[in-house]
Amino acid sequence: MANTKVIIVGGGIAGPVLAVLLKMKGYSPVIYERSPSFNAAGLSLMLQPNGLRVLSLIPGLIPKIPGASPEAQTHTSHLEDKVKLLSQRDVSPAFMEPLFGFPMIGVRRSELHCVLVETVKEHGIDFHWGYQAVGFEQANDSKEVRVTFVNGESDTASFVVGCDGLHSNTRIALFGKERADFTGLIQIGGVSPTPDGLRKTMVSNFGDGKHLISHTVAGDRTSWVITHREAEAKEDWRSQDAHIQEAIRNSPLGRWAGPAGKLVQTGERIVKYGLYDRPELKTWYKGRIVLLGDAAHPTSPHLGQGANQSFEDIYHLVRLLVKYNPGNVAPSTETLDEIFSEYQSIRIPRTSELVKKARKQGEARVVDGLEACRMRDEMMKSTFKNNAMVQAYMKIWMEPFTESEI
């Protein structure tokens, strides 16, 4: 009997991880990715203990991740050319691993993606580039889904998982096109040579009308992003052209005193994008098609949990497939309904809470005017002092399992 086929729409960060875990559980996944070939889109990710806990289920994967673990995290205020330390805490592997089992790892998105694509190949999983899904057909009594691509080709599978990210065609096919509301915040980021004093350090720097966060992604390179208010920009993560990049380097952001300005001045492949809100979905599936990751719960990046929450989605989806379909046969519509319903009942409350917290965090960080900034700094300092933020992260980092059920 042939293994149950699963079409994964989207081969970014989540799709390959899901594919490998499904293959390990006896399914036959195939990935279709809209990009024509591998590209270096995006900046970096901070893999946190909850995400790494899921990645650890793939033997040998974590040691291949070419990133860097921070030793310390500092929060500073920079107003009127004066730098004030708000807090500093230990986030070294020596501190993190005994508590959570895993450290944090900062990594360039493209380098992590490359490792995941190679892992897919090692597991003998088909990965098709240049296939943009545009049509999904499933009859009420059908035991499969047909996916049609913009090039005219099509394929069928027992069920489909939409991992196609922020601009998900799978989501649109299931629930229609939605309005994306601009938040008023823009992010500009890049990767730069690591300035003196920032090696192995995560920095959160609060300025007047702007906020910078940076972390090392290799011994000599630091990824950074600045959030500030500006006119609406496109919602993508692709490099700006050379003239715009040079204008950013020479802008007031590049004259921000201290390491922040130095990072902007030396930025390589600078990107600029707007941050948008989307309506919260009440359900993540229809029939034999289910959403996962940013396709289901797009979030602003202020908690650094986007990819990590996608990995939690993957764990629970695979766990429930193992629970309700232990023979990994082609599941009935009733079985899939049971699996997908329980999956979303676990994940929607968790991701909705974190999406709201991330949005709130972004709004709190970027305020204008010295008086408002001083109030923000005192609020942040108080939050760090009473350990509230640490406790909040500890709650996040202990998920999604103590003992794996897959």
Short mmCIF file of C-alpha atoms in Angstrom, two decimals:
data_model
loop_
_atom_site.label_atom_id
_atom_site.label_comp_id
_atom_site.label_asym_id
_atom_site.label_seq_id
_atom_site.Cartn_x
_atom_site.Cartn_y
_atom_site.Cartn_z
CA MET A 1 0.00 0.00 0.00
CA ALA A 2 1.36 3.43 -0.99
CA ASN A 3 1.98 5.91 1.80
CA THR A 4 -0.65 8.62 2.24
CA LYS A 5 0.26 11.61 0.09
CA VAL A 6 0.20 15.12 1.53
CA ILE A 7 0.66 18.30 -0.51
CA ILE A 8 2.45 21.08 1.37
CA VAL A 9 1.90 24.46 -0.27
CA GLY A 10 4.91 26.62 0.59
CA GLY A 11 8.55 25.66 1.01
CA GLY A 12 9.80 28.46 3.22
CA ILE A 13 10.72 27.76 6.84
CA ALA A 14 7.67 25.83 8.09
CA GLY A 15 6.97 23.66 5.04
CA PRO A 16 10.24 21.70 5.05
CA VAL A 17 10.06 21.02 8.82
CA LEU A 18 6.50 19.72 8.48
CA ALA A 19 7.47 17.60 5.47
CA VAL A 20 10.35 15.88 7.26
CA LEU A 21 8.28 15.09 10.37
CA LEU A 22 5.45 13.73 8.21
CA LYS A 23 7.91 11.55 6.28
CA MET A 24 9.33 10.26 9.57
CA LYS A 25 5.78 9.24 10.54
CA GLY A 26 5.14 7.26 7.35
CA TYR A 27 3.40 9.86 5.15
CA SER A 28 4.46 10.82 1.64
CA PRO A 29 4.72 14.64 1.59
CA VAL A 30 5.49 16.74 -1.48
CA ILE A 31 6.35 20.45 -1.33
CA TYR A 32 5.30 23.06 -3.90
CA GLU A 33 6.97 26.48 -3.55
CA ARG A 34 5.97 29.55 -5.57
CA SER A 35 9.52 31.03 -5.77
CA PRO A 36 11.29 29.93 -8.96
CA SER A 37 14.48 29.06 -7.09
CA PHE A 38 16.25 29.45 -3.79
CA ASN A 39 16.64 33.12 -2.82
CA ALA A 40 18.01 35.18 0.05
CA ALA A 41 14.74 36.91 1.00
CA GLY A 42 14.31 38.01 4.61
CA LEU A 43 16.84 38.92 7.25
CA SER A 44 17.20 36.71 10.29
CA LEU A 45 15.37 34.66 12.88
CA MET A 46 15.88 34.21 16.59
CA LEU A 47 15.19 30.55 17.23
CA GLN A 48 13.93 30.29 20.80
CA PRO A 49 13.68 27.24 23.08
CA ASN A 50 10.07 26.42 22.17
CA GLY A 51 10.93 26.36 18.46
CA LEU A 52 14.20 24.48 18.94
CA ARG A 53 12.36 21.88 21.02
CA VAL A 54 10.34 20.99 17.91
CA LEU A 55 13.36 21.10 15.59
CA SER A 56 15.15 18.68 17.94
CA LEU A 57 12.66 16.00 16.85
CA ILE A 58 14.55 15.83 13.52
CA PRO A 59 17.77 13.94 14.32
CA GLY A 60 20.95 15.88 13.65
CA LEU A 61 19.25 19.09 12.52
CA ILE A 62 20.10 21.56 15.30
CA PRO A 63 23.91 21.10 15.08
CA LYS A 64 23.70 22.03 11.38
CA ILE A 65 22.12 25.44 12.07
CA PRO A 66 24.86 28.01 11.30
CA GLY A 67 23.90 30.66 13.85
CA ALA A 68 25.14 32.27 17.04
CA SER A 69 23.77 32.11 20.58
CA PRO A 70 23.70 35.39 22.52
CA GLU A 71 25.36 35.61 25.92
CA ALA A 72 23.53 38.70 27.17
CA GLN A 73 20.50 40.85 26.41
CA THR A 74 20.61 44.57 27.12
CA HIS A 75 17.86 47.20 26.98
CA THR A 76 19.10 50.78 26.62
CA SER A 77 17.55 54.19 26.13
CA HIS A 78 19.18 56.71 23.81
CA LEU A 79 17.75 60.22 24.17
CA GLU A 80 19.48 63.55 23.53
CA ASP A 81 22.78 61.75 22.82
CA LYS A 82 22.72 60.15 26.28
CA VAL A 83 22.73 56.39 26.70
CA LYS A 84 20.97 54.92 29.74
CA LEU A 85 21.00 51.24 30.65
CA LEU A 86 17.48 50.03 31.47
CA SER A 87 18.27 46.37 32.08
CA GLN A 88 20.74 43.62 31.37
CA ARG A 89 20.24 39.89 31.77
CA ASP A 90 21.96 36.61 31.12
CA VAL A 91 20.62 34.66 28.14
CA SER A 92 23.72 32.53 27.58
CA PRO A 93 23.43 28.83 26.73
CA ALA A 94 24.85 28.11 30.21
CA PHE A 95 21.85 29.94 31.71
CA MET A 96 19.15 28.90 29.22
CA GLU A 97 19.82 25.21 28.71
CA PRO A 98 19.44 24.04 32.33
CA LEU A 99 16.08 25.87 32.52
CA PHE A 100 14.61 25.20 29.08
CA GLY A 101 16.75 22.50 27.53
CA PHE A 102 17.78 24.77 24.66
CA PRO A 103 19.53 28.12 24.10
CA MET A 104 18.52 30.86 21.69
CA ILE A 105 20.13 30.86 18.25
CA GLY A 106 20.24 33.86 15.95
CA VAL A 107 20.53 32.81 12.30
CA ARG A 108 20.17 34.38 8.88
CA ARG A 109 16.88 33.27 7.37
CA SER A 110 18.50 32.27 4.07
CA GLU A 111 21.09 30.09 5.82
CA LEU A 112 18.45 28.32 7.92
CA HIS A 113 16.31 27.85 4.80
CA CYS A 114 19.27 26.30 2.97
CA VAL A 115 19.79 23.78 5.80
CA LEU A 116 16.08 22.88 5.79
CA VAL A 117 15.96 22.39 2.01
CA GLU A 118 19.01 20.11 2.23
CA THR A 119 17.34 18.16 5.06
CA VAL A 120 14.27 17.66 2.86
CA LYS A 121 16.50 16.23 0.11
CA GLU A 122 18.25 13.92 2.59
CA HIS A 123 14.86 12.45 3.52
CA GLY A 124 13.95 11.82 -0.12
CA ILE A 125 11.09 14.34 -0.22
CA ASP A 126 10.12 15.96 -3.54
CA PHE A 127 10.54 19.76 -3.51
CA HIS A 128 9.17 21.63 -6.54
CA TRP A 129 10.27 25.24 -7.17
CA GLY A 130 8.24 27.67 -9.29
CA TYR A 131 4.80 26.20 -8.51
CA GLN A 132 2.32 28.84 -7.36
CA ALA A 133 -0.92 27.26 -6.18
CA VAL A 134 -3.98 29.05 -7.56
CA GLY A 135 -6.80 26.50 -7.39
CA PHE A 136 -8.05 23.99 -4.82
CA GLU A 137 -10.83 21.50 -5.58
CA GLN A 138 -12.47 19.15 -3.10
CA ALA A 139 -15.96 17.67 -3.40
CA ASN A 140 -17.92 16.87 -0.24
CA ASP A 141 -17.62 13.13 -0.84
CA SER A 142 -14.09 13.22 -2.24
CA LYS A 143 -11.17 11.43 -0.58
CA GLU A 144 -8.60 13.79 -2.07
CA VAL A 145 -7.83 17.40 -2.96
CA ARG A 146 -6.69 18.64 -6.36
CA VAL A 147 -4.31 21.60 -6.38
CA THR A 148 -3.82 23.55 -9.61
CA PHE A 149 -0.78 25.73 -10.25
CA VAL A 150 -0.35 28.89 -12.27
CA ASN A 151 1.70 26.98 -14.87
CA GLY A 152 -1.36 24.85 -15.64
CA GLU A 153 -0.16 21.68 -13.92
CA SER A 154 -2.03 20.02 -11.06
CA ASP A 155 -1.57 17.36 -8.41
CA THR A 156 -3.76 15.47 -5.95
CA ALA A 157 -3.27 14.32 -2.37
CA SER A 158 -5.24 13.00 0.58
CA PHE A 159 -5.01 16.40 2.26
CA VAL A 160 -3.27 19.76 1.86
CA VAL A 161 -1.44 21.95 4.37
CA GLY A 162 -1.11 25.64 3.47
CA CYS A 163 2.30 26.82 4.70
CA ASP A 164 2.48 29.60 2.14
CA GLY A 165 3.08 32.46 4.53
CA LEU A 166 1.86 35.99 4.84
CA HIS A 167 0.48 36.24 1.29
CA SER A 168 -1.16 32.80 1.38
CA ASN A 169 -3.09 31.75 -1.70
CA THR A 170 -4.38 28.79 0.31
CA ARG A 171 -5.93 31.15 2.87
CA ILE A 172 -7.51 33.23 0.11
CA ALA A 173 -8.93 30.12 -1.56
CA LEU A 174 -10.52 28.98 1.72
CA PHE A 175 -11.74 32.27 3.18
CA GLY A 176 -11.50 34.96 0.50
CA LYS A 177 -9.28 37.99 0.18
CA GLU A 178 -9.03 40.12 3.31
CA ARG A 179 -8.10 43.69 3.97
CA ALA A 180 -4.61 44.20 5.39
CA ASP A 181 -4.47 47.32 7.60
CA PHE A 182 -1.25 49.31 7.77
CA THR A 183 -0.19 49.79 11.41
CA GLY A 184 1.71 53.02 10.73
CA LEU A 185 5.00 51.30 11.55
CA ILE A 186 7.85 50.66 9.12
CA GLN A 187 10.84 48.40 9.64
CA ILE A 188 14.26 48.90 8.07
CA GLY A 189 16.88 46.24 8.60
CA GLY A 190 20.06 44.65 7.41
CA VAL A 191 23.08 42.61 8.34
CA SER A 192 26.29 44.45 9.26
CA PRO A 193 29.79 43.75 10.51
CA THR A 194 29.50 43.39 14.29
CA PRO A 195 30.58 46.63 16.01
CA ASP A 196 32.86 46.53 19.05
CA GLY A 197 30.91 45.73 22.18
CA LEU A 198 28.00 43.95 20.46
CA ARG A 199 29.53 40.53 19.94
CA LYS A 200 27.22 37.80 21.30
CA THR A 201 24.82 40.45 22.59
CA MET A 202 21.14 41.07 21.90
CA VAL A 203 20.46 44.81 22.05
CA SER A 204 17.11 46.56 22.38
CA ASN A 205 17.69 50.31 21.96
CA PHE A 206 14.85 52.79 22.60
CA GLY A 207 15.06 56.20 20.90
CA ASP A 208 12.75 59.11 20.17
CA GLY A 209 10.26 57.77 17.62
CA LYS A 210 12.34 54.70 16.89
CA HIS A 211 13.43 51.35 18.31
CA LEU A 212 16.32 49.10 17.28
CA ILE A 213 16.85 45.46 18.05
CA SER A 214 19.98 43.59 17.01
CA HIS A 215 21.59 40.23 17.55
CA THR A 216 24.59 38.34 16.23
CA VAL A 217 23.99 35.78 13.49
CA ALA A 218 27.64 34.75 13.10
CA GLY A 219 30.93 35.57 14.78
CA ASP A 220 31.43 38.73 12.75
CA ARG A 221 27.92 39.64 11.56
CA THR A 222 24.97 41.24 13.35
CA SER A 223 21.39 41.39 12.13
CA TRP A 224 19.41 44.51 13.04
CA VAL A 225 16.04 46.07 12.46
CA ILE A 226 14.71 49.54 13.28
CA THR A 227 11.00 50.16 13.80
CA HIS A 228 9.71 53.71 13.31
CA ARG A 229 6.79 55.63 11.87
CA GLU A 230 6.80 56.53 8.21
CA ALA A 231 4.56 56.61 5.15
CA GLU A 232 3.11 53.27 4.07
CA ALA A 233 5.56 50.83 2.46
CA LYS A 234 5.14 47.52 0.66
CA GLU A 235 4.75 44.40 2.77
CA ASP A 236 7.77 42.46 1.59
CA TRP A 237 11.29 41.69 2.75
CA ARG A 238 13.25 42.15 -0.43
CA SER A 239 16.33 44.34 -0.74
CA GLN A 240 15.91 47.95 -1.72
CA ASP A 241 17.75 49.12 -4.81
CA ALA A 242 21.30 50.44 -4.37
CA HIS A 243 20.26 54.14 -4.37
CA ILE A 244 17.62 53.64 -1.66
CA GLN A 245 20.02 51.58 0.45
CA GLU A 246 22.63 54.33 0.25
CA ALA A 247 20.02 56.96 1.17
CA ILE A 248 19.10 54.91 4.27
CA ARG A 249 22.76 54.63 5.30
CA ASN A 250 23.08 58.42 5.06
CA SER A 251 19.71 59.19 6.68
CA PRO A 252 19.18 60.36 10.29
CA LEU A 253 18.96 56.68 11.24
CA GLY A 254 22.57 56.29 10.14
CA ARG A 255 23.51 59.23 12.36
CA TRP A 256 21.96 57.63 15.46
CA ALA A 257 24.88 57.85 17.87
CA GLY A 258 26.66 54.72 19.05
CA PRO A 259 26.39 51.18 17.69
CA ALA A 260 22.88 51.75 16.26
CA GLY A 261 24.07 54.31 13.73
CA LYS A 262 27.14 52.25 12.95
CA LEU A 263 24.96 49.26 12.07
CA VAL A 264 22.88 51.34 9.65
CA GLN A 265 25.95 52.91 8.04
CA THR A 266 27.53 49.53 7.33
CA GLY A 267 24.33 47.64 6.50
CA GLU A 268 24.53 45.01 3.78
CA ARG A 269 21.44 44.25 1.68
CA ILE A 270 19.14 46.66 3.49
CA VAL A 271 15.41 45.87 3.42
CA LYS A 272 12.42 48.07 4.15
CA TYR A 273 8.82 46.98 4.68
CA GLY A 274 5.55 48.01 6.29
CA LEU A 275 3.84 46.20 9.15
CA TYR A 276 0.18 45.26 8.62
CA ASP A 277 -2.64 43.75 10.65
CA ARG A 278 -5.03 41.09 9.37
CA PRO A 279 -8.33 39.80 10.72
CA GLU A 280 -8.11 36.90 13.15
CA LEU A 281 -9.49 33.71 11.64
CA LYS A 282 -12.11 31.79 13.62
CA THR A 283 -11.26 28.54 11.84
CA TRP A 284 -8.14 27.34 10.03
CA TYR A 285 -9.52 24.61 7.80
CA LYS A 286 -12.18 23.54 5.34
CA GLY A 287 -12.61 19.90 4.47
CA ARG A 288 -9.21 18.44 3.62
CA ILE A 289 -7.28 21.72 3.56
CA VAL A 290 -5.72 23.27 6.68
CA LEU A 291 -3.54 26.32 7.35
CA LEU A 292 -0.33 26.52 9.36
CA GLY A 293 2.13 29.23 10.42
CA ASP A 294 1.88 32.75 9.00
CA ALA A 295 -0.85 31.60 6.62
CA ALA A 296 -3.05 31.00 9.69
CA HIS A 297 -1.82 33.59 12.19
CA PRO A 298 0.40 36.31 10.69
CA THR A 299 2.04 38.38 13.42
CA SER A 300 4.11 41.49 13.83
CA PRO A 301 7.71 40.54 14.65
CA HIS A 302 8.10 42.28 18.03
CA LEU A 303 8.22 39.04 20.09
CA GLY A 304 10.35 37.13 17.60
CA GLN A 305 7.87 34.25 17.73
CA GLY A 306 6.72 33.98 14.10
CA ALA A 307 8.78 30.95 13.03
CA ASN A 308 8.77 29.48 16.54
CA GLN A 309 4.96 29.45 16.61
CA SER A 310 4.92 27.80 13.18
CA PHE A 311 7.03 25.00 14.65
CA GLU A 312 4.56 24.63 17.52
CA ASP A 313 1.75 24.34 14.93
CA ILE A 314 3.71 21.59 13.20
CA TYR A 315 4.22 19.64 16.41
CA HIS A 316 0.53 19.62 17.30
CA LEU A 317 -0.66 18.84 13.76
CA VAL A 318 1.71 15.87 13.46
CA ARG A 319 0.91 14.74 17.03
CA LEU A 320 -2.81 14.67 16.26
CA LEU A 321 -2.26 12.78 13.00
CA VAL A 322 -0.35 10.17 15.01
CA LYS A 323 -3.10 10.10 17.66
CA TYR A 324 -6.13 9.79 15.39
CA ASN A 325 -4.57 8.10 12.35
CA PRO A 326 -1.94 5.78 13.85
CA GLY A 327 -1.74 3.62 10.73
CA ASN A 328 -1.01 6.71 8.58
CA VAL A 329 -3.58 5.46 6.06
CA ALA A 330 -5.51 7.90 3.87
CA PRO A 331 -7.78 9.48 6.52
CA SER A 332 -11.50 9.85 6.08
CA THR A 333 -13.04 13.32 6.01
CA GLU A 334 -14.46 12.61 9.48
CA THR A 335 -11.01 11.72 10.84
CA LEU A 336 -9.46 14.85 9.34
CA ASP A 337 -12.27 16.94 10.80
CA GLU A 338 -11.47 15.53 14.24
CA ILE A 339 -7.73 16.20 13.78
CA PHE A 340 -8.06 19.70 12.34
CA SER A 341 -10.73 20.74 14.83
CA GLU A 342 -8.59 19.75 17.83
CA TYR A 343 -5.50 21.30 16.23
CA GLN A 344 -7.14 24.70 15.89
CA SER A 345 -8.77 24.50 19.33
CA ILE A 346 -5.27 24.22 20.82
CA ARG A 347 -3.49 26.68 18.55
CA ILE A 348 -5.94 29.54 17.95
CA PRO A 349 -6.04 30.72 21.61
CA ARG A 350 -2.24 30.46 21.94
CA THR A 351 -1.37 32.27 18.71
CA SER A 352 -4.11 34.91 19.12
CA GLU A 353 -2.72 35.86 22.52
CA LEU A 354 0.84 36.17 21.17
CA VAL A 355 -0.25 38.17 18.10
CA LYS A 356 -1.95 40.69 20.42
CA LYS A 357 1.08 40.83 22.72
CA ALA A 358 3.43 41.39 19.78
CA ARG A 359 1.28 44.24 18.46
CA LYS A 360 1.13 45.82 21.92
CA GLN A 361 4.89 45.50 22.29
CA GLY A 362 5.49 47.33 19.01
CA GLU A 363 3.14 50.17 19.96
CA ALA A 364 4.82 50.56 23.36
CA ARG A 365 8.33 50.68 21.91
CA VAL A 366 7.84 53.45 19.35
CA VAL A 367 6.68 56.73 20.89
CA ASP A 368 7.45 60.33 19.92
CA GLY A 369 8.58 63.28 22.05
CA LEU A 370 11.01 63.38 24.96
CA GLU A 371 8.41 63.32 27.71
CA ALA A 372 6.57 60.36 26.21
CA CYS A 373 9.90 58.57 25.67
CA ARG A 374 10.94 59.09 29.28
CA MET A 375 7.60 57.64 30.44
CA ARG A 376 8.12 54.67 28.11
CA ASP A 377 11.64 54.13 29.46
CA GLU A 378 10.44 54.13 33.05
CA MET A 379 7.66 51.70 32.19
CA MET A 380 10.13 49.40 30.44
CA LYS A 381 12.61 49.63 33.30
CA SER A 382 9.88 48.76 35.81
CA THR A 383 8.79 45.80 33.68
CA PHE A 384 12.34 44.47 33.54
CA LYS A 385 12.94 45.12 37.24
CA ASN A 386 9.92 43.18 38.50
CA ASN A 387 10.81 40.28 36.22
CA ALA A 388 7.41 40.38 34.45
CA MET A 389 8.94 40.15 30.99
CA VAL A 390 11.20 37.27 31.96
CA GLN A 391 8.23 35.38 33.39
CA ALA A 392 6.25 36.01 30.21
CA TYR A 393 9.03 34.59 28.06
CA MET A 394 9.47 31.62 30.39
CA LYS A 395 5.81 30.77 29.81
CA ILE A 396 6.40 30.89 26.05
CA TRP A 397 9.64 28.91 26.12
CA MET A 398 8.29 25.89 28.01
CA GLU A 399 5.97 24.89 25.14
CA PRO A 400 4.88 22.86 23.19
CA PHE A 401 5.72 19.67 25.11
CA THR A 402 7.67 18.18 27.99
CA GLU A 403 7.79 14.67 26.53
CA SER A 404 7.16 14.40 22.81
CA GLU A 405 4.06 12.44 21.77
CA ILE A 406 5.22 11.91 18.20
#
